[in-house]
Each structure stands twice: as structure tokens, then as C-alpha cells.
Short mmCIF file of N, CA and C in Angstrom, two decimals:
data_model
loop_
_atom_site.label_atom_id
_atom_site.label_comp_id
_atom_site.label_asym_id
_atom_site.label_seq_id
_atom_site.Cartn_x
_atom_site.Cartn_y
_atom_site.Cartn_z
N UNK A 1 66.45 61.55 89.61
CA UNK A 1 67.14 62.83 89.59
C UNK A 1 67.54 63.20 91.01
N UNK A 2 68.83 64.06 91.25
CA UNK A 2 68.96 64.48 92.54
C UNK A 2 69.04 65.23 93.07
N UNK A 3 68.06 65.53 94.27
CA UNK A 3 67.88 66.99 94.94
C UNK A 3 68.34 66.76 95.75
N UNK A 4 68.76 68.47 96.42
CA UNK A 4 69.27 68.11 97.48
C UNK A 4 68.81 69.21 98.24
N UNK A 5 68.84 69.23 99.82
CA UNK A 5 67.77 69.86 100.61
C UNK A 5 68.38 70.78 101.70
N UNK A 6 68.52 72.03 101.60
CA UNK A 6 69.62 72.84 102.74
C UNK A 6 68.91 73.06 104.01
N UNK A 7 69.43 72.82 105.27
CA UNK A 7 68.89 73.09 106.29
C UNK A 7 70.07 73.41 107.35
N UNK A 8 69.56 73.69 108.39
CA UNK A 8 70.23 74.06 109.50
C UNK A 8 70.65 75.86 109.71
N UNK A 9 69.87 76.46 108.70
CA UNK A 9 70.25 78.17 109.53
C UNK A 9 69.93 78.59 110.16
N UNK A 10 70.11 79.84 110.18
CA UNK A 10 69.55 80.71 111.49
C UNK A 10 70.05 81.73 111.93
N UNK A 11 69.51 82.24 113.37
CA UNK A 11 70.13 83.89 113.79
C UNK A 11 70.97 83.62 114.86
N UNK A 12 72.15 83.99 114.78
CA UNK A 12 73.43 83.47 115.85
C UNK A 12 73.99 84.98 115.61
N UNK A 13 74.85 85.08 117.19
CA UNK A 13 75.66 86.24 117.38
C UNK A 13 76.68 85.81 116.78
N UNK A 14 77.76 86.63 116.73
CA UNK A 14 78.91 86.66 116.19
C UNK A 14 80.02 85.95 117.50
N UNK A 15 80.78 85.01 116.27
CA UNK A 15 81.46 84.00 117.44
C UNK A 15 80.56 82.62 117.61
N UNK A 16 79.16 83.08 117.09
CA UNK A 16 78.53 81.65 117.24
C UNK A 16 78.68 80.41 116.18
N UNK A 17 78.11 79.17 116.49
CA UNK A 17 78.23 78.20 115.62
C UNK A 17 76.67 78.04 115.04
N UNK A 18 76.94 77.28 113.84
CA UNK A 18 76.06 76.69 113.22
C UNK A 18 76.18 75.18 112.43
N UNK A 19 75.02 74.13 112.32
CA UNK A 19 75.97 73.54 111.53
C UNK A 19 74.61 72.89 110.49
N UNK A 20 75.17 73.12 109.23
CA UNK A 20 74.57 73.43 108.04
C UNK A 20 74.32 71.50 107.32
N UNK A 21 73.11 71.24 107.13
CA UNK A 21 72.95 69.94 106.35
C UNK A 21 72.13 69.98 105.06
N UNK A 22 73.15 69.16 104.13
CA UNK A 22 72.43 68.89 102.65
C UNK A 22 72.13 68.02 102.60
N UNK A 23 71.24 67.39 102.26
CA UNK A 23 70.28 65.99 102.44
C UNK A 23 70.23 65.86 100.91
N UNK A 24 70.17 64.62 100.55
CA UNK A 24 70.01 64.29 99.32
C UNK A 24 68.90 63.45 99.26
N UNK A 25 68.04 63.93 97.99
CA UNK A 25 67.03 62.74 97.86
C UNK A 25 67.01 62.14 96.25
N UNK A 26 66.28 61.21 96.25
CA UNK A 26 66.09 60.75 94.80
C UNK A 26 67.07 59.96 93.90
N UNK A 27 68.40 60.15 94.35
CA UNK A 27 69.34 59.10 94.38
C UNK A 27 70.47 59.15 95.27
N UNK A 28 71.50 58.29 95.43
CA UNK A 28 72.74 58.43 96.07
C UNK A 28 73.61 59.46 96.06
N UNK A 29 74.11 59.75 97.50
CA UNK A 29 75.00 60.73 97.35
C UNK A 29 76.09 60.47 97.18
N UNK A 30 76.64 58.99 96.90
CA UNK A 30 77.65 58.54 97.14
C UNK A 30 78.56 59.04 95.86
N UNK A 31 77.91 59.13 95.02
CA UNK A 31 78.48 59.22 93.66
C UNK A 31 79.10 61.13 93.07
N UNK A 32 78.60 61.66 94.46
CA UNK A 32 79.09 63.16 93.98
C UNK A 32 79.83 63.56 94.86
N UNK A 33 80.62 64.67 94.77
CA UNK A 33 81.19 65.90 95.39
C UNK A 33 80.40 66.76 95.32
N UNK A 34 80.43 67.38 96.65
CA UNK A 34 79.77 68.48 97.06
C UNK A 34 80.09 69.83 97.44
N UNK A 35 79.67 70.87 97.05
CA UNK A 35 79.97 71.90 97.43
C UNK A 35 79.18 72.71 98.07
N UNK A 36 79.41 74.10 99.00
CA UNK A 36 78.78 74.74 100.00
C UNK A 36 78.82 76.23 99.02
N UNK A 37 78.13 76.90 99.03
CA UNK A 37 78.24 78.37 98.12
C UNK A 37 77.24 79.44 98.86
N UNK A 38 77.56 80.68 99.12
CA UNK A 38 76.73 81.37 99.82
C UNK A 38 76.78 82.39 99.23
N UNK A 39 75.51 83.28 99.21
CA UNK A 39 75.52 84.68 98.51
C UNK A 39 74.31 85.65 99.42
N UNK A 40 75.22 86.66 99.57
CA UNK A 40 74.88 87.79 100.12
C UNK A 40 73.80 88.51 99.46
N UNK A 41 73.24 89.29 100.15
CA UNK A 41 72.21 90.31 99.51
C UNK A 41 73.16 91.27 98.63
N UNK A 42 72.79 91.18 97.52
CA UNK A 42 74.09 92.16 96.18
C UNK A 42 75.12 91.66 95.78
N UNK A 43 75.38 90.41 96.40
CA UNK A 43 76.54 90.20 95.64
C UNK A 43 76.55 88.44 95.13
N UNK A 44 77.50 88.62 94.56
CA UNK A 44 78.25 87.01 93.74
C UNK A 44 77.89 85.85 94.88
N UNK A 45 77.32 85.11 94.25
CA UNK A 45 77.20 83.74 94.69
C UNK A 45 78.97 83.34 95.24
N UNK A 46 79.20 82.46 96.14
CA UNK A 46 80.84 82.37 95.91
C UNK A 46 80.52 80.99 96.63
N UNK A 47 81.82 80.60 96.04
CA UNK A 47 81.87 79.18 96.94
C UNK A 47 82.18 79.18 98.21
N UNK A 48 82.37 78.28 99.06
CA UNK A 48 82.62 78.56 100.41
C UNK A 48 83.48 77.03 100.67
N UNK A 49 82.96 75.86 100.14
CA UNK A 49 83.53 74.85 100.82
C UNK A 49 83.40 73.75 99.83
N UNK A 50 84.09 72.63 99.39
CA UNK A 50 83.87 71.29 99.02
C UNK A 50 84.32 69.85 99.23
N UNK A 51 83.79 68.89 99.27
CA UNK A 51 84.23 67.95 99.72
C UNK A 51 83.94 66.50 99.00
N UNK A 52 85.01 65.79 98.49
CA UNK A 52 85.17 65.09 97.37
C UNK A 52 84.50 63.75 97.43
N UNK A 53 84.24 62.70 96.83
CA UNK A 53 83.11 62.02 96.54
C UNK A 53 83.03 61.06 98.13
N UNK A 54 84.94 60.61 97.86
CA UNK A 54 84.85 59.79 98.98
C UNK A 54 85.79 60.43 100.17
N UNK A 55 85.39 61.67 100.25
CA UNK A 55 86.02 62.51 101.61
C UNK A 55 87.43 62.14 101.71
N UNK A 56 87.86 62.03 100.49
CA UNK A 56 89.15 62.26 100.80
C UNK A 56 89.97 63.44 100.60
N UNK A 57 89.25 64.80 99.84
CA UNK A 57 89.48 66.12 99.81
C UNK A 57 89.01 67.00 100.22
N UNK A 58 89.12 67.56 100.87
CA UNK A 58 88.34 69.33 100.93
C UNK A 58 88.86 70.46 100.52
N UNK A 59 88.23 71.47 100.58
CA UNK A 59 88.75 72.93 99.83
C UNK A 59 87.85 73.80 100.90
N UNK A 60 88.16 74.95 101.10
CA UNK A 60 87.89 75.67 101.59
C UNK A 60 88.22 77.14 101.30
N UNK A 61 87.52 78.14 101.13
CA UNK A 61 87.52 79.30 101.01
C UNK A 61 88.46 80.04 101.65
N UNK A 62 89.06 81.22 101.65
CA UNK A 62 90.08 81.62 102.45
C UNK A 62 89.17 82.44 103.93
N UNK A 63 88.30 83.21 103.15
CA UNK A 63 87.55 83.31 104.64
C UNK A 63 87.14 82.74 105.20
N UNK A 64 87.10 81.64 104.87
CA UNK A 64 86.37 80.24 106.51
C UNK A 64 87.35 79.72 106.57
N UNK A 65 88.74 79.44 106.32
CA UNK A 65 89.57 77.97 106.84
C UNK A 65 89.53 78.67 107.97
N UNK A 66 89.71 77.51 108.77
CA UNK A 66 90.04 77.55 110.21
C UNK A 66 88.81 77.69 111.09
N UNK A 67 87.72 78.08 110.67
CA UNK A 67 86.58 78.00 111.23
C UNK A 67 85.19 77.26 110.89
N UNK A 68 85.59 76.86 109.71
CA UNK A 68 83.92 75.86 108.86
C UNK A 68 85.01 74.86 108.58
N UNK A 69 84.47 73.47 108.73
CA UNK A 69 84.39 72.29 108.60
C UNK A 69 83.40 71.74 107.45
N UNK A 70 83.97 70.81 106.58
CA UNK A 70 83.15 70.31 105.72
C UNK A 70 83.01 68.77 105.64
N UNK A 71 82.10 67.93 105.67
CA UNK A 71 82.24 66.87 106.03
C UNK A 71 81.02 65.69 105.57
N UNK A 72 80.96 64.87 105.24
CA UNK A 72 79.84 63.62 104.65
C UNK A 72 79.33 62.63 104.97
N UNK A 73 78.20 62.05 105.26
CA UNK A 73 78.15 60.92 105.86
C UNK A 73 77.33 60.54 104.64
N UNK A 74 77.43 59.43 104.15
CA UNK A 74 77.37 58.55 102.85
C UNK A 74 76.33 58.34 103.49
N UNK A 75 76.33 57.41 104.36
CA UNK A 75 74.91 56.47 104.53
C UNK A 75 74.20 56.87 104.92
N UNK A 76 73.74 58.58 105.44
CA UNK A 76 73.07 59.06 105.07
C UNK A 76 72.32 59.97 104.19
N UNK A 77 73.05 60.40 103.05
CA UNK A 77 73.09 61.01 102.30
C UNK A 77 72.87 62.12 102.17
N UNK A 78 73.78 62.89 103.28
CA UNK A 78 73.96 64.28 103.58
C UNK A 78 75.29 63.99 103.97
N UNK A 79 75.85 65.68 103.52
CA UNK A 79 76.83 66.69 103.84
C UNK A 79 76.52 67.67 104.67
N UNK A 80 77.47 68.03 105.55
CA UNK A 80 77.52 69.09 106.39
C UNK A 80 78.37 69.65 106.68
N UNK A 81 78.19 71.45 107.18
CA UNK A 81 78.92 71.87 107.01
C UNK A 81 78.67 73.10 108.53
N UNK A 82 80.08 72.96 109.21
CA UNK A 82 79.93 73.04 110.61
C UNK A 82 80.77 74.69 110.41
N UNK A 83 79.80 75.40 111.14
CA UNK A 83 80.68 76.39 110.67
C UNK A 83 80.37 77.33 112.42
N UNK A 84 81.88 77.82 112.48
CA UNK A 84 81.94 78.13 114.07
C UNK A 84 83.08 79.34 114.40
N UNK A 85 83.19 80.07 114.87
CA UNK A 85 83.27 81.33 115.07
C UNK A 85 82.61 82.23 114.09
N UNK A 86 81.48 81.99 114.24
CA UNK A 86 80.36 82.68 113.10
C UNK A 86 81.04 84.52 112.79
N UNK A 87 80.94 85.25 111.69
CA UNK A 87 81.09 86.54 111.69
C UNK A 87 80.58 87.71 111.09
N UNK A 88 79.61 88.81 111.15
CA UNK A 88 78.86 89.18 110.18
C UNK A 88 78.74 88.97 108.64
N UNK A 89 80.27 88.86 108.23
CA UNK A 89 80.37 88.51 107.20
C UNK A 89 79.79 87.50 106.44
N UNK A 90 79.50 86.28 107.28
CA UNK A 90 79.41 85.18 107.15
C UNK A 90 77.50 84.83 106.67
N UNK A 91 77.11 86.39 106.88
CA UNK A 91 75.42 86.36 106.63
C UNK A 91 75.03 86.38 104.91
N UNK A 92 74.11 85.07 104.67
CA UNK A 92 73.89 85.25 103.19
C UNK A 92 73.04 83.49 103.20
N UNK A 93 72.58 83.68 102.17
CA UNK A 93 71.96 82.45 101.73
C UNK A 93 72.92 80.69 101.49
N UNK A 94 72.94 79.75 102.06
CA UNK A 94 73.68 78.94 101.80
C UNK A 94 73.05 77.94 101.20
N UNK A 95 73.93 77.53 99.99
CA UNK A 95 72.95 76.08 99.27
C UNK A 95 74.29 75.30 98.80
N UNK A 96 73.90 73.92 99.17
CA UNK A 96 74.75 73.17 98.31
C UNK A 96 74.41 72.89 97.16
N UNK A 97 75.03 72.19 96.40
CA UNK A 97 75.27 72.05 94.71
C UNK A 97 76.22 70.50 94.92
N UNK A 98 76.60 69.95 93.68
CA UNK A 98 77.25 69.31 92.91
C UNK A 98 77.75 69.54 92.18
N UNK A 99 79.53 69.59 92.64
CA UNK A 99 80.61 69.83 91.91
C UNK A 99 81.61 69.28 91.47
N UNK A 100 82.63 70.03 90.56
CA UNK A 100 83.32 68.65 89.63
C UNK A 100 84.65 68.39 90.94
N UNK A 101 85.66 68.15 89.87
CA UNK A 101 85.69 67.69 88.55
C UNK A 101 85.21 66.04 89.09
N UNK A 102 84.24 66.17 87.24
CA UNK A 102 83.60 64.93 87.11
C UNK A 102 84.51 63.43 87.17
N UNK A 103 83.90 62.50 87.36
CA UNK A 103 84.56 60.69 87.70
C UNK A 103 86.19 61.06 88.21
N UNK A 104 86.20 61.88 89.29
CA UNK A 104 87.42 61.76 89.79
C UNK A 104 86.62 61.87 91.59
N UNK A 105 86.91 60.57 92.43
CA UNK A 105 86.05 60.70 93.00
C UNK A 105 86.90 60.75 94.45
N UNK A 106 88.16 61.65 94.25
CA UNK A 106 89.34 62.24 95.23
C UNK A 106 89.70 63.36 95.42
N UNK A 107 89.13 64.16 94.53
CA UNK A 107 88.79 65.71 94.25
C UNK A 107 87.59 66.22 94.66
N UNK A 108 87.51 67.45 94.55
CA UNK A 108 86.25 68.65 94.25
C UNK A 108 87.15 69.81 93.75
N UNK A 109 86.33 70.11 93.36
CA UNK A 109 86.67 72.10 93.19
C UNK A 109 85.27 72.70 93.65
N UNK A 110 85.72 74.20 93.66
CA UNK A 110 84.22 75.08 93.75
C UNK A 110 83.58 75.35 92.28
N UNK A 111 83.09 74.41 91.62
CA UNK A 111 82.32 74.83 90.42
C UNK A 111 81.49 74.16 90.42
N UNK A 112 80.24 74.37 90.41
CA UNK A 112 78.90 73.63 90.86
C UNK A 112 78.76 73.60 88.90
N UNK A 113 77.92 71.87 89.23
CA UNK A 113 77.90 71.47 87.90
C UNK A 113 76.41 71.63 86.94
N UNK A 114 75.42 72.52 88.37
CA UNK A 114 74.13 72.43 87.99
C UNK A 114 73.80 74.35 88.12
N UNK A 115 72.98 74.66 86.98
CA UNK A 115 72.30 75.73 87.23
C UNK A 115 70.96 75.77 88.06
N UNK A 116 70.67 75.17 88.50
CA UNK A 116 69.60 74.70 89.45
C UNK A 116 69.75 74.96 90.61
N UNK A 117 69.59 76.12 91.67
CA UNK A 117 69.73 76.07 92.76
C UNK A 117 68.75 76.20 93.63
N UNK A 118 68.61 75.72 94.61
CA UNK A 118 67.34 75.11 95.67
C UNK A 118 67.15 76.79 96.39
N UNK A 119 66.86 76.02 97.41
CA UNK A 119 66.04 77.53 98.19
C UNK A 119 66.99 77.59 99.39
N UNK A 120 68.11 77.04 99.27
CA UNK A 120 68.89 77.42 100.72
C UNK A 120 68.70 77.47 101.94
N UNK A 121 69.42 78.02 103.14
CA UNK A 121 68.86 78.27 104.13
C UNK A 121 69.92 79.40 104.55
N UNK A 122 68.91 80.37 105.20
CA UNK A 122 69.66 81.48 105.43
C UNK A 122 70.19 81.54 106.46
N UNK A 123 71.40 82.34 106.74
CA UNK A 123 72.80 81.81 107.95
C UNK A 123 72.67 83.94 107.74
N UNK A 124 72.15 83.94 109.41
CA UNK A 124 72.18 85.38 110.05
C UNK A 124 73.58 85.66 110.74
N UNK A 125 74.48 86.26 110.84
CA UNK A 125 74.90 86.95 112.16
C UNK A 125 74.97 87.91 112.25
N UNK A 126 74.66 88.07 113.53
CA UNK A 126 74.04 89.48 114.06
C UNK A 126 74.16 89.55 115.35
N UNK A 127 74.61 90.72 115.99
CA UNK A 127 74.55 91.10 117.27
C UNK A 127 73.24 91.87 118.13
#
């Protein structure tokens, strides 16, 4: 079965960087698309970022293009997600997931395919 493991948050000023890793264990990551989703204290889970099996797509949210990067390294079986001119906004819980659309492995979308979500890691900014 495959988990996957969020790390890299923290308390950064505004304008700062961070850069966010999903680690996969228990099988290959090679075989999914991934997505980035963050949710605030009160509100909607939302997507934020995805990136397709064999990195040949990404998507991005309208509030991060231009500032979060989404990106994969197979052979290690993590995704990451580089995110830089940090902005209060930007404070909330981040977890990756596995998203579709399914055996198309040139795509993603933001629809995570699992109700299962890990324990995240929380992404502060704050002045």
C-alpha cells in the first residue's frame, strides 16, 4: 500500500521560501501523479499544485503560479514542492495525495483519489 510522508514546513516571514517533500513509502512512486492541497484553519481543503506521473504536466493554482514550483524525482520517490515568495495567505496545513486522471500518465488534475489524508506539515507565514 502507499503512503506518503509530508515534510519540510515551518515559520518563515513573508517573501520567504520553503520547500515542501512527499516521500513515498511502501511502493513506487513512479506509477502516480501527485498533488499538493492545503487547508487553512476554517476553511476548504483546496488544491494547490500537481504534477503528472512522468513530469510531463503540471497545474498550478492561480494563487501560487509564479511562485511554487512543483516537481519529482522518481528515484527517489518523492515530490516536491518549492514554494517562494511565501505570503500570509499561504499559512495552512499541506499534504500531498494521489491524483487522477487515472492510467494517463501525462496528466494530473487537482482531485485527490484517496480519502485518506496523512498528517501534513504545517507552512506558517508570519511576520
Amino acid at each position: 500500500q502507499l503512503q506518503l510522508v509530508e515534510s519540510g514546513g515551518g515559520l518563515v516571514h513573508p517573501g520567504g521560501s520553503l520547500r515542501l517533500s512527499c516521500e513515498a513509502s511502501g511502493y513506487t512512486l513512479d506509477y502516480y501523479a501527485i498533488g499538493w492541497f492545503r487547508q487553512a484553519p476554517g476553511r476548504e481543503r483546496e488544491g494547490v499544485s500537481c504534477i503528472s506521473r512522468n513530469a510531463g504536466s503540471t497545474m498550478y493554482a492561480d494563487s501560487v503560479k509564479g511562485r511554487f514550483t512543483i516537481s519529482r524525482d522518481n528515484a527517489k520517490d518523492t515530490v516536491y514542492l518549492q514554494m517562494n515568495s511565501l505570503k500570509p495567505e499561504d499559512t495552512g496545513i499541506y499534504y500531498c495525495a494521489v491524483v487522477g486522471p487515472p492510467l494517463v500518465p501525462h496528466m494530473c488534475n487537482l482531485r485527490a483519489v484517496t480519502n485518506r489524508w496523512g498528517q501534513g506539515t504545517q507552512v506558517t507565514v508570519s511576520s
